[in-house]
Short mmCIF file of C-alpha atoms and ligand atoms in Angstrom, two decimals:
data_model
loop_
_atom_site.label_atom_id
_atom_site.label_comp_id
_atom_site.label_asym_id
_atom_site.label_seq_id
_atom_site.Cartn_x
_atom_site.Cartn_y
_atom_site.Cartn_z
CA MET A 1 110.52 -49.71 5.46
CA GLU A 2 113.32 -47.27 6.14
CA VAL A 3 114.03 -47.31 2.54
CA LYS A 4 110.53 -46.46 1.62
CA THR A 5 110.48 -43.57 4.28
CA ASP A 6 113.38 -42.10 2.78
CA LEU A 7 112.24 -42.19 -0.76
CA ALA A 8 108.61 -40.89 0.49
CA GLU A 9 110.49 -37.80 2.13
CA LYS A 10 112.67 -37.34 -1.01
CA LEU A 11 109.66 -37.26 -3.13
CA ALA A 12 107.73 -34.81 -1.08
CA LYS A 13 110.87 -32.52 -0.75
CA GLU A 14 111.47 -32.64 -4.61
CA THR A 15 107.72 -32.05 -5.18
CA ALA A 16 107.75 -29.06 -2.96
CA LEU A 17 110.77 -27.92 -4.64
CA GLN A 18 109.65 -28.02 -8.49
CA GLN A 19 106.46 -26.50 -7.50
CA HIS A 20 108.31 -23.57 -5.89
CA TYR A 21 110.27 -23.47 -9.16
CA VAL A 22 107.21 -22.73 -11.19
CA GLU A 23 106.34 -19.85 -9.19
CA GLU A 24 110.10 -18.86 -9.79
CA LEU A 25 109.63 -19.48 -13.64
CA LYS A 26 106.71 -16.91 -13.53
CA ALA A 27 108.70 -14.39 -12.45
CA GLU A 28 111.33 -15.11 -15.23
CA VAL A 29 108.33 -15.42 -18.00
CA GLU A 30 107.29 -11.76 -16.92
CA LYS A 31 110.73 -10.45 -17.41
CA LEU A 32 110.87 -12.26 -20.73
CA LYS A 33 107.29 -10.70 -21.72
CA ALA A 34 108.69 -7.09 -20.65
CA ARG A 35 111.74 -7.69 -22.92
CA LEU A 36 109.46 -9.05 -26.02
CA GLY A 37 106.81 -6.77 -25.61
CA HIS A 38 104.14 -9.50 -25.99
CA VAL A 39 103.24 -12.73 -24.12
CA PRO A 40 106.05 -15.34 -24.69
CA THR A 41 104.76 -18.34 -26.97
CA CYS A 42 105.68 -21.95 -26.60
CA HIS A 43 105.32 -25.19 -28.67
CA VAL A 44 105.88 -28.50 -27.80
CA THR A 45 106.42 -31.42 -30.56
CA THR A 46 106.16 -34.82 -29.42
CA PHE A 47 107.68 -37.78 -31.47
CA GLY A 48 107.00 -41.23 -30.37
CA CYS A 49 104.64 -43.31 -28.46
CA GLN A 50 102.01 -42.57 -25.71
CA MET A 51 104.35 -42.29 -22.82
CA ASN A 52 105.90 -39.45 -24.85
CA ALA A 53 102.47 -37.95 -25.52
CA ARG A 54 101.70 -37.81 -21.88
CA ASP A 55 105.14 -36.49 -20.74
CA SER A 56 104.49 -33.68 -23.45
CA GLU A 57 101.11 -32.71 -21.76
CA LYS A 58 103.32 -32.20 -18.45
CA LEU A 59 105.87 -30.05 -20.30
CA LEU A 60 103.03 -27.73 -21.55
CA GLY A 61 101.23 -27.71 -18.50
CA ILE A 62 104.18 -26.21 -16.60
CA LEU A 63 104.89 -23.60 -19.53
CA LEU A 64 101.32 -22.41 -19.48
CA ALA A 65 100.98 -22.36 -15.91
CA ALA A 66 104.43 -20.16 -15.98
CA GLY A 67 102.63 -17.76 -18.28
CA TYR A 68 103.55 -19.02 -21.66
CA GLU A 69 100.82 -18.90 -24.72
CA GLU A 70 100.73 -22.10 -26.66
CA THR A 71 101.04 -21.64 -30.46
CA GLU A 72 100.43 -23.97 -33.49
CA SER A 73 103.83 -22.90 -35.17
CA GLU A 74 107.29 -23.77 -34.26
CA GLU A 75 108.09 -20.09 -35.02
CA ALA A 76 107.97 -19.74 -31.20
CA ASP A 77 109.72 -17.95 -28.27
CA PHE A 78 110.29 -21.39 -26.78
CA VAL A 79 110.08 -24.64 -28.59
CA ILE A 80 110.93 -28.09 -27.13
CA TYR A 81 111.36 -31.39 -28.92
CA ASN A 82 110.32 -34.48 -26.89
CA THR A 83 112.09 -37.30 -28.77
CA CYS A 84 111.85 -40.60 -29.62
CA THR A 85 114.97 -43.02 -30.45
CA VAL A 86 113.12 -46.63 -31.00
CA ARG A 87 114.22 -46.36 -34.62
CA ASP A 88 116.59 -44.31 -36.43
CA ASN A 89 114.09 -42.73 -38.90
CA ALA A 90 112.82 -40.94 -35.29
CA ASP A 91 116.19 -39.40 -34.81
CA GLN A 92 116.62 -38.40 -38.33
CA ARG A 93 113.50 -36.56 -38.38
CA VAL A 94 114.43 -34.56 -35.01
CA TYR A 95 117.89 -33.52 -36.77
CA GLY A 96 116.23 -32.55 -40.03
CA ARG A 97 113.58 -30.39 -38.07
CA LEU A 98 116.19 -28.82 -35.80
CA GLY A 99 117.78 -27.46 -38.81
CA VAL A 100 114.44 -25.67 -39.56
CA LEU A 101 114.34 -23.98 -35.97
CA LYS A 102 117.85 -22.73 -36.39
CA GLY A 103 116.48 -20.79 -39.10
CA PHE A 104 113.60 -19.44 -36.71
CA LYS A 105 116.01 -18.77 -34.17
CA ASN A 106 118.25 -16.60 -36.78
CA LYS A 107 115.01 -14.17 -37.01
CA ASN A 108 114.01 -14.30 -33.42
CA LYS A 109 117.32 -13.87 -30.87
CA GLU A 110 115.18 -14.28 -27.79
CA MET A 111 114.15 -17.68 -29.33
CA LYS A 112 115.02 -20.79 -27.07
CA ILE A 113 115.22 -24.50 -28.13
CA GLY A 114 115.05 -27.45 -25.85
CA ILE A 115 115.25 -31.10 -26.31
CA CYS A 116 114.18 -33.98 -24.24
CA GLY A 117 113.20 -37.58 -24.12
CA CYS A 118 114.60 -40.52 -25.37
CA MET A 119 117.25 -39.36 -27.68
CA THR A 120 119.00 -37.39 -25.28
CA GLN A 121 119.92 -40.46 -23.16
CA GLU A 122 122.20 -41.60 -25.70
CA GLN A 123 125.85 -40.39 -25.51
CA VAL A 124 126.00 -40.46 -29.43
CA VAL A 125 123.18 -37.94 -29.69
CA ILE A 126 124.74 -35.68 -27.08
CA ASP A 127 127.96 -35.70 -28.83
CA LYS A 128 126.20 -35.01 -32.25
CA LEU A 129 124.03 -32.32 -30.57
CA LYS A 130 127.22 -30.39 -29.08
CA LYS A 131 129.16 -30.67 -32.30
CA SER A 132 126.57 -30.05 -35.15
CA TYR A 133 123.51 -28.49 -33.30
CA PRO A 134 125.21 -25.91 -30.70
CA PHE A 135 122.15 -23.44 -31.06
CA VAL A 136 120.20 -25.90 -28.92
CA ASP A 137 119.77 -23.89 -25.20
CA LEU A 138 118.37 -26.78 -23.07
CA ILE A 139 119.09 -30.61 -22.98
CA PHE A 140 117.39 -33.12 -20.37
CA GLY A 141 116.56 -36.49 -20.12
CA THR A 142 113.81 -39.14 -19.39
CA HIS A 143 114.83 -39.46 -15.74
CA ASN A 144 114.70 -35.84 -14.88
CA LEU A 145 111.74 -34.55 -16.88
CA TYR A 146 110.21 -33.60 -13.50
CA LYS A 147 112.98 -30.98 -13.00
CA PHE A 148 111.71 -29.07 -15.87
CA PRO A 149 110.35 -25.97 -14.00
CA GLN A 150 113.89 -25.57 -12.31
CA LEU A 151 115.64 -26.14 -15.64
CA MET A 152 113.50 -23.54 -17.39
CA CYS A 153 114.27 -21.07 -14.77
CA ASP A 154 117.96 -21.45 -14.98
CA LEU A 155 117.75 -21.26 -18.77
CA LEU A 156 115.60 -17.93 -18.61
CA ALA A 157 117.76 -16.32 -15.76
CA SER A 158 121.09 -17.47 -17.51
CA GLY A 159 120.53 -17.48 -20.79
CA GLY A 160 121.92 -21.17 -21.27
CA PRO A 161 122.89 -23.26 -22.76
CA ILE A 162 121.77 -25.76 -20.05
CA MET A 163 122.39 -29.65 -20.10
CA ASP A 164 121.44 -32.04 -17.51
CA ILE A 165 121.32 -35.83 -18.33
CA TRP A 166 121.03 -38.37 -15.56
CA LYS A 167 121.59 -42.15 -15.99
CA ASP A 168 118.66 -43.34 -13.78
CA THR A 169 116.37 -42.09 -10.88
CA ASP A 170 114.26 -43.59 -8.08
CA ILE A 171 111.51 -41.00 -7.85
CA THR A 172 109.19 -39.29 -10.45
CA VAL A 173 107.25 -36.12 -9.30
CA GLU A 174 103.83 -36.37 -10.36
CA ASP A 175 102.11 -33.27 -8.77
CA LEU A 176 103.02 -30.55 -11.13
CA PRO A 177 100.93 -28.72 -13.51
CA VAL A 178 99.69 -30.94 -16.83
CA CYS A 179 97.80 -29.58 -19.83
CA ARG A 180 95.75 -32.44 -21.24
CA LYS A 181 95.27 -32.48 -24.92
CA TYR A 182 92.05 -33.99 -24.71
CA SER A 183 89.37 -33.23 -22.21
CA TYR A 184 87.65 -36.54 -22.53
CA LYS A 185 90.65 -39.05 -22.31
CA SER A 186 93.93 -39.25 -20.63
CA GLY A 187 96.68 -41.46 -20.40
CA ILE A 188 98.17 -42.45 -16.98
CA ASN A 189 101.45 -43.65 -16.14
CA ILE A 190 101.35 -46.55 -14.05
CA MET A 191 105.06 -47.66 -14.49
CA TYR A 192 107.97 -46.41 -15.99
CA GLY A 193 111.08 -48.22 -17.77
CA CYS A 194 111.68 -51.77 -18.86
CA ASP A 195 113.54 -54.67 -17.66
CA LYS A 196 113.01 -57.10 -20.62
CA PHE A 197 116.20 -56.20 -22.71
CA CYS A 198 114.69 -57.44 -26.04
CA THR A 199 118.09 -57.70 -27.95
CA TYR A 200 116.97 -54.95 -30.76
CA CYS A 201 115.53 -52.57 -28.20
CA ILE A 202 117.00 -49.29 -26.94
CA VAL A 203 114.06 -48.77 -24.49
CA PRO A 204 115.89 -50.29 -21.25
CA TYR A 205 119.05 -47.98 -21.86
CA VAL A 206 117.04 -44.69 -22.31
CA ARG A 207 114.11 -45.23 -19.90
CA GLY A 208 115.92 -47.12 -17.01
CA ARG A 209 114.63 -50.09 -14.92
CA GLU A 210 111.05 -50.78 -14.32
CA ARG A 211 109.45 -48.93 -11.58
CA SER A 212 105.86 -49.24 -10.78
CA ARG A 213 103.84 -46.07 -9.14
CA ASP A 214 102.09 -46.81 -6.14
CA LYS A 215 98.48 -48.01 -6.45
CA ASP A 216 96.66 -45.54 -4.67
CA ALA A 217 98.45 -42.65 -6.20
CA ILE A 218 97.43 -44.21 -9.63
CA LEU A 219 93.62 -44.61 -8.24
CA ASN A 220 93.68 -40.88 -7.00
CA GLU A 221 94.91 -39.47 -10.10
CA ILE A 222 92.25 -41.37 -12.01
CA ARG A 223 89.33 -40.28 -9.71
CA SER A 224 90.53 -36.59 -10.11
CA LEU A 225 90.59 -37.23 -13.84
CA ALA A 226 87.18 -38.51 -13.81
CA ALA A 227 86.18 -35.57 -11.54
CA ASP A 228 87.33 -33.38 -14.31
CA GLY A 229 85.18 -35.15 -17.13
CA VAL A 230 87.66 -37.80 -18.40
CA LYS A 231 85.66 -40.67 -19.60
CA GLU A 232 88.57 -42.82 -21.20
CA ILE A 233 91.83 -43.55 -19.50
CA MET A 234 94.90 -45.40 -20.90
CA LEU A 235 96.94 -47.12 -18.50
CA LEU A 236 100.46 -46.58 -19.71
CA GLY A 237 103.84 -48.63 -19.42
CA GLN A 238 106.30 -50.44 -21.50
CA ASN A 239 105.43 -53.71 -19.90
CA VAL A 240 102.27 -53.07 -18.10
CA ASN A 241 101.33 -56.56 -16.94
CA SER A 242 104.61 -56.38 -15.07
CA TYR A 243 102.88 -53.63 -12.89
CA GLY A 244 103.47 -54.12 -9.05
CA LYS A 245 106.23 -56.61 -9.19
CA ASN A 246 108.56 -54.05 -7.10
CA LEU A 247 105.60 -52.79 -5.10
CA PRO A 248 105.93 -53.61 -1.44
CA ASP A 249 102.41 -54.94 -1.56
CA LYS A 250 103.07 -56.79 -4.93
CA THR A 251 99.54 -55.61 -6.19
CA THR A 252 99.01 -57.18 -9.58
CA PHE A 253 98.06 -55.60 -13.20
CA ALA A 254 94.62 -57.54 -12.95
CA GLN A 255 93.87 -56.11 -9.52
CA LEU A 256 94.83 -52.48 -10.49
CA LEU A 257 92.36 -53.08 -13.40
CA ALA A 258 89.86 -54.23 -11.33
CA ALA A 259 90.20 -51.27 -8.81
CA THR A 260 90.05 -48.78 -11.75
CA GLU A 261 86.54 -50.37 -12.93
CA GLU A 262 85.18 -49.07 -9.66
CA ILE A 263 85.95 -45.56 -10.46
CA GLU A 264 82.67 -43.79 -10.89
CA GLY A 265 82.80 -41.56 -14.15
CA ILE A 266 85.44 -43.64 -16.06
CA GLU A 267 83.63 -45.36 -18.72
CA ARG A 268 86.25 -46.74 -20.92
CA ILE A 269 89.66 -48.16 -19.81
CA ARG A 270 92.51 -49.04 -21.99
CA PHE A 271 96.21 -50.15 -21.52
CA MET A 272 99.28 -50.39 -23.53
CA THR A 273 101.53 -52.16 -23.75
CA PRO A 274 101.36 -55.68 -22.45
CA HIS A 275 104.04 -58.15 -23.11
CA PRO A 276 103.14 -61.83 -24.17
CA LYS A 277 105.32 -63.53 -21.58
CA ASP A 278 103.62 -62.03 -18.56
CA PHE A 279 100.18 -61.87 -19.87
CA SER A 280 98.30 -63.99 -17.09
CA ASP A 281 94.94 -65.63 -16.95
CA ASP A 282 93.60 -63.21 -14.22
CA VAL A 283 93.75 -60.19 -16.96
CA ILE A 284 91.68 -62.17 -19.11
CA GLU A 285 89.34 -62.84 -16.14
CA VAL A 286 88.85 -59.33 -15.29
CA MET A 287 88.27 -58.47 -18.67
CA LYS A 288 85.31 -61.10 -19.22
CA GLY A 289 83.58 -59.50 -16.07
CA SER A 290 84.49 -55.69 -16.92
CA GLU A 291 81.89 -53.41 -18.34
CA LYS A 292 84.53 -50.92 -18.83
CA ILE A 293 87.69 -52.34 -20.16
CA CYS A 294 88.09 -51.79 -23.86
CA LYS A 295 87.57 -54.72 -26.31
CA HIS A 296 91.29 -54.24 -27.72
CA ILE A 297 94.55 -56.12 -26.71
CA HIS A 298 97.86 -55.07 -27.97
CA LEU A 299 100.03 -58.18 -28.04
CA PRO A 300 103.33 -57.35 -29.63
CA LEU A 301 104.46 -60.39 -31.72
CA GLN A 302 107.78 -59.07 -33.31
CA SER A 303 108.31 -62.35 -35.06
CA GLY A 304 106.71 -65.69 -35.52
CA SER A 305 109.92 -67.55 -35.90
CA SER A 306 110.99 -69.28 -32.39
CA PRO A 307 114.75 -69.26 -33.22
CA ILE A 308 114.31 -65.38 -34.13
CA LEU A 309 112.32 -64.77 -31.04
CA LYS A 310 115.13 -66.53 -29.04
CA ARG A 311 117.64 -64.34 -30.63
CA MET A 312 115.28 -61.17 -29.76
CA ASN A 313 115.28 -62.57 -26.19
CA ARG A 314 111.48 -62.10 -26.20
CA SER A 315 110.91 -65.43 -23.61
CA TYR A 316 108.20 -66.78 -25.59
CA ASP A 317 108.21 -68.92 -28.61
CA LYS A 318 105.72 -69.37 -31.89
CA GLU A 319 103.71 -71.92 -29.92
CA LYS A 320 103.48 -70.16 -26.49
CA TYR A 321 102.36 -66.99 -28.26
CA LEU A 322 99.91 -68.60 -30.44
CA ASP A 323 98.44 -70.40 -27.26
CA LEU A 324 97.97 -66.97 -25.62
CA ALA A 325 96.44 -65.40 -28.75
CA LEU A 326 93.95 -68.19 -29.49
CA LYS A 327 93.02 -68.18 -25.85
CA ILE A 328 92.19 -64.71 -25.89
CA ARG A 329 90.32 -65.24 -29.17
CA SER A 330 88.16 -68.02 -27.59
CA GLU A 331 87.75 -66.53 -24.16
CA LEU A 332 87.05 -62.87 -25.17
CA PRO A 333 85.53 -63.45 -28.98
CA ASP A 334 84.78 -59.62 -29.50
CA VAL A 335 87.97 -58.44 -28.40
CA ALA A 336 90.38 -57.10 -31.37
CA ILE A 337 94.20 -58.02 -30.99
CA THR A 338 96.69 -55.75 -32.73
CA THR A 339 100.20 -56.29 -32.77
CA ASP A 340 103.96 -54.90 -33.59
CA ILE A 341 106.05 -57.02 -36.05
CA ILE A 342 109.54 -56.27 -36.95
CA VAL A 343 111.07 -57.63 -40.32
CA GLY A 344 114.53 -57.79 -41.02
CA PHE A 345 116.12 -58.73 -37.42
CA PRO A 346 119.81 -60.04 -37.93
CA GLY A 347 119.63 -63.53 -39.43
CA GLU A 348 116.15 -63.53 -40.44
CA THR A 349 115.54 -65.50 -43.72
CA MET A 350 112.49 -65.91 -45.93
CA ALA A 351 111.41 -68.97 -44.15
CA ASP A 352 111.34 -66.93 -40.75
CA VAL A 353 109.16 -64.35 -42.42
CA GLU A 354 106.94 -67.08 -43.45
CA GLU A 355 106.64 -68.19 -39.89
CA THR A 356 105.67 -64.59 -39.26
CA ILE A 357 103.13 -64.67 -41.80
CA ASP A 358 101.56 -67.95 -40.53
CA VAL A 359 100.93 -66.36 -37.24
CA ILE A 360 99.22 -63.58 -38.94
CA ARG A 361 97.01 -65.85 -40.54
CA LYS A 362 96.26 -67.95 -37.47
CA VAL A 363 95.58 -65.09 -35.22
CA GLU A 364 93.85 -62.91 -38.02
CA TYR A 365 95.28 -59.56 -36.23
CA ASP A 366 92.56 -56.78 -36.39
CA ASN A 367 95.46 -54.11 -37.31
CA ALA A 368 99.40 -54.39 -36.83
CA PHE A 369 102.20 -51.94 -36.85
CA THR A 370 104.98 -53.57 -38.98
CA PHE A 371 108.51 -52.10 -38.69
CA GLN A 372 111.70 -52.85 -40.71
CA TYR A 373 114.48 -53.54 -38.40
CA SER A 374 116.59 -50.70 -37.15
CA LYS A 375 120.07 -51.05 -35.90
CA ARG A 376 120.36 -49.53 -32.30
CA GLU A 377 124.05 -48.67 -31.29
CA GLY A 378 124.36 -49.97 -27.82
CA THR A 379 122.01 -52.81 -28.11
CA PRO A 380 123.06 -56.54 -28.34
CA ALA A 381 121.48 -57.05 -31.87
CA ALA A 382 123.58 -54.29 -33.44
CA ARG A 383 126.74 -56.33 -32.74
CA PHE A 384 125.29 -59.46 -34.54
CA PRO A 385 127.21 -60.23 -37.36
CA ASP A 386 124.30 -61.47 -40.04
CA GLN A 387 122.77 -58.14 -40.60
CA VAL A 388 119.98 -58.40 -43.04
CA ASP A 389 120.37 -56.95 -46.72
CA PRO A 390 118.18 -54.01 -47.13
CA VAL A 391 116.47 -55.13 -50.32
CA LEU A 392 115.55 -58.71 -48.85
CA MET A 393 114.36 -56.47 -45.54
CA GLN A 394 111.77 -54.79 -48.01
CA GLU A 395 110.95 -57.69 -49.70
CA GLY A 396 109.92 -59.60 -46.32
CA PHE A 397 108.37 -56.16 -45.11
CA ASP A 398 106.08 -56.08 -48.38
CA LEU A 399 104.74 -59.64 -47.92
CA VAL A 400 104.09 -59.08 -44.26
CA LEU A 401 102.20 -55.91 -44.78
CA GLU A 402 100.16 -57.61 -47.41
CA GLU A 403 99.18 -60.44 -45.23
CA VAL A 404 98.24 -57.82 -42.21
CA GLN A 405 96.04 -55.67 -44.52
CA LYS A 406 94.36 -58.70 -45.77
CA MET A 407 93.60 -59.79 -42.11
CA ALA A 408 92.80 -56.34 -40.93
CA ARG A 409 90.09 -55.77 -43.74
CA LYS A 410 88.65 -59.17 -42.83
CA ARG A 411 88.38 -58.36 -39.23
CA THR A 412 86.89 -54.93 -39.81
CA ALA A 413 84.28 -56.14 -42.31
CA LEU A 414 82.86 -58.56 -39.68
CA LEU A 415 81.08 -55.31 -37.77
CA GLN A 416 79.31 -54.49 -40.97
CA GLY A 417 75.46 -53.77 -40.13
CA LYS A 418 76.15 -53.45 -36.09
CA THR A 419 75.35 -50.68 -33.96
CA GLU A 420 78.21 -49.78 -31.41
CA LEU A 421 79.07 -47.31 -29.23
CA ALA A 422 81.67 -44.81 -30.25
CA LEU A 423 83.42 -42.07 -28.31
CA VAL A 424 83.52 -39.02 -30.56
CA GLU A 425 86.99 -37.57 -30.51
CA GLU A 426 87.15 -34.88 -33.07
CA ILE A 427 85.61 -33.24 -36.28
CA ASN A 428 86.68 -35.27 -39.22
CA ASP A 429 89.96 -33.83 -40.87
CA HIS A 430 88.64 -33.95 -44.45
CA ASP A 431 84.87 -33.28 -43.97
CA PRO A 432 83.98 -30.88 -41.22
CA SER A 433 80.37 -32.39 -41.50
CA LEU A 434 81.56 -35.47 -40.15
CA VAL A 435 82.82 -36.22 -36.58
CA THR A 436 85.34 -39.14 -35.86
CA GLY A 437 84.56 -41.67 -33.24
CA ARG A 438 86.50 -44.74 -31.80
CA LEU A 439 84.56 -48.04 -30.88
CA SER A 440 85.78 -50.10 -27.77
CA ASN A 441 87.86 -52.21 -30.21
CA ASN A 442 89.78 -49.35 -31.62
CA THR A 443 87.88 -49.22 -34.64
CA ILE A 444 87.29 -45.65 -36.22
CA VAL A 445 83.86 -44.62 -37.41
CA HIS A 446 82.98 -41.56 -39.03
CA PHE A 447 79.43 -39.92 -39.32
CA LYS A 448 77.69 -36.74 -39.47
CA GLY A 449 77.71 -34.65 -36.21
CA ASP A 450 79.24 -31.57 -34.85
CA ALA A 451 81.66 -30.23 -32.39
CA SER A 452 78.95 -30.33 -29.42
CA LEU A 453 79.39 -34.55 -29.78
CA ILE A 454 83.20 -34.37 -28.92
CA GLY A 455 83.56 -36.34 -25.89
CA GLU A 456 80.16 -38.07 -26.04
CA ILE A 457 79.75 -42.01 -26.27
CA VAL A 458 77.12 -42.17 -28.80
CA PRO A 459 75.55 -45.42 -30.44
CA VAL A 460 76.49 -45.51 -34.07
CA SER A 461 75.55 -48.10 -36.97
CA LEU A 462 78.21 -49.00 -38.97
CA ASP A 463 77.06 -48.80 -42.38
CA VAL A 464 79.99 -48.79 -45.18
CA CYS A 465 83.19 -50.85 -44.34
CA GLN A 466 85.98 -48.75 -45.98
CA GLY A 467 88.70 -51.41 -45.34
CA PHE A 468 90.19 -50.27 -42.00
CA TYR A 469 87.26 -47.83 -40.91
CA TYR A 470 83.62 -47.49 -41.06
CA LEU A 471 81.23 -44.63 -42.51
CA GLY A 472 78.14 -44.86 -40.04
CA THR A 473 75.06 -43.08 -38.91
CA ARG A 474 74.36 -41.90 -35.21
CA GLN A 475 71.35 -43.97 -33.90
N1 5AD B 1 113.77 -51.74 -34.73
C1 5AD B 1 112.70 -51.91 -35.32
N2 5AD B 1 111.29 -51.90 -34.62
C2 5AD B 1 111.78 -51.87 -33.40
N3 5AD B 1 110.79 -51.79 -32.12
C3 5AD B 1 111.54 -51.47 -31.27
N4 5AD B 1 112.74 -51.42 -31.52
C4 5AD B 1 112.82 -51.61 -32.71
C5 5AD B 1 114.10 -51.62 -33.83
N5 5AD B 1 115.47 -51.23 -33.30
C6 5AD B 1 109.36 -51.69 -32.39
C7 5AD B 1 108.90 -53.25 -31.62
C8 5AD B 1 108.23 -52.42 -30.44
C9 5AD B 1 107.67 -51.01 -31.18
C10 5AD B 1 107.25 -50.02 -30.02
O1 5AD B 1 108.59 -50.63 -31.59
O2 5AD B 1 107.91 -53.63 -32.67
O3 5AD B 1 107.00 -53.13 -30.25
FE1 SF4 B 2 111.84 -52.78 -25.69
FE2 SF4 B 2 111.28 -55.32 -25.45
FE3 SF4 B 2 110.92 -53.42 -23.36
FE4 SF4 B 2 109.21 -53.47 -25.19
S1 SF4 B 2 109.65 -55.36 -23.83
S2 SF4 B 2 110.16 -51.68 -24.46
S3 SF4 B 2 110.22 -54.32 -27.17
S4 SF4 B 2 112.94 -54.27 -24.27
#
C-alpha cells in the first residue's frame, strides 16, 4: 500500500510539473514567434507500430497546445522523428532521412531537430548520432516521453543540444494534451513494455518491463474518448493478454474487455497484440458474447517449426499454436486471424520453413506480415553462430509470402456478395469519388461516397473481390 501511495504521489507531482511546463513552453514559443516573424511550424514523423503512432499524438498534442502549427512538410521550425528499431531497415530509414533534415536546417538557422522513440534507447544509436549527426538538437527515449514539455522548454530556452535517456521508469504521465489523428478512432495504451524476451526481439530492452495501467484510468480515458465522438478504440500493448498481472487487483484482460464493452458510444473494440502463450479461454468467451469486439485476432506465429520456436523463446510449440488457432476458428468462425512471421531466424532450414508453410495452410490466415530476420545487437539471437545466408533467407521468404497471399485471397473471397458494416475512414487515395471503409474483421472496402461519411458506420455490399480488398456499394 505504502509503495502504491508513493507512486501515486510521484505521478500527481510529475503530472502537475509537466502541465506547468506546457504553460512555460507557450511563453518560449511566443518568443520564438517574435524572432521568426511567423507562427512556428512543427512536424512529427512516426516510424513503426501503433504504440508509436499513439505516442506521436501525445507529442503533437503538446506542440499544438504550446502554440506551434502543424505542417505536412518536414521543412518546419521543429521536426521530431519518433523512431522504431524492431528491424534494421527501420534504423536505416531514419539515418537516411536525418541527412535530408540537415539540408533543411542549413537553410533555416532557427530549425530544431528532435529524435525519440525506440532507437534512442540503444547505446550504439546514441554513439552514432553524436558522431555523425551532431546537428540533432533534442534526444530522449521511450521512458521519459512524458517529460517532452520540460525538454522542449529547455531546448527553446537554451538553444540545445539536449539529451535525456532513462533506463526505465515506474510512472507514465497520461494527463497531458493529445492531438488525435482521427476523430472517430483512437488507440489507448493499456500496458507498456514486454517481459517475454523472445531471443530475436529488441523490444524488452528498449521499452522496458511490463507495466499495466490502472483499469479505472483506462476506462475513464475511453469514456472521455467516447464523449468526444470516438467510435472505435484499440487497446494497445506489446502483450495485451498479460494485462493486469502486475496490478494489485489482478484485473484480467478479459475483464477489461468486458468493462470496455459497457461504455456507451464505443461501437468497436480492437486490441493489439496478444501473445499466443497467454491467450486464454476467457477472452474467447468474452468475444463470443460481445457486440462490439471486432472480428479480428492478430496472433503472431513467428515460426511454425517447434525447434525454431524453442530457440526463439516463444513458450509454445507448433501443436500448441495450432490448437489455439483452430479453437478460435471453430469457436469464433467469422473472426479473421492474422499473424506475423519471421523467415531466416538463425539455424532455420528449408524443412523449418516447410513447417511454417504447413501452419499457414492449416490456419488459413486472413492476412500476415512476413519479415526477414534482422539481427539486433544486444539480443541473444544476434550471438547465435548459425546466421542464415541472405540468399536462402530470400528463398524462404518468397515461399512463405506466396502461401500467405494464396490464403489471404481465399479468405477474402469468402465475403463475396455479403453486406457488412464498414467504418468509413477516409477518402480513397486514388479516386476521390470513393471512400475507404474497414469491416469489423479488418477487410478494406472502397465504395462511392464523400467526406461527410468519414467516421460513420454504414452497411456496404461486398460486390467485387479484388484479391485482398473489395469494391462495394453502400446499402
Ligand atoms: N527481425 C525480424 N522481425 C522481427 N520482429 C521483431 N523482431 C524482429 C527481428 N529481429 C517482428 C515480429 C514481431 C513484429 C512486430 O516484428 O514478427 O511480431
Ligand atoms: Fe518482442 Fe516477443 Fe515481446 Fe513481442 S512478445 S515485443 S516479439 S519480445
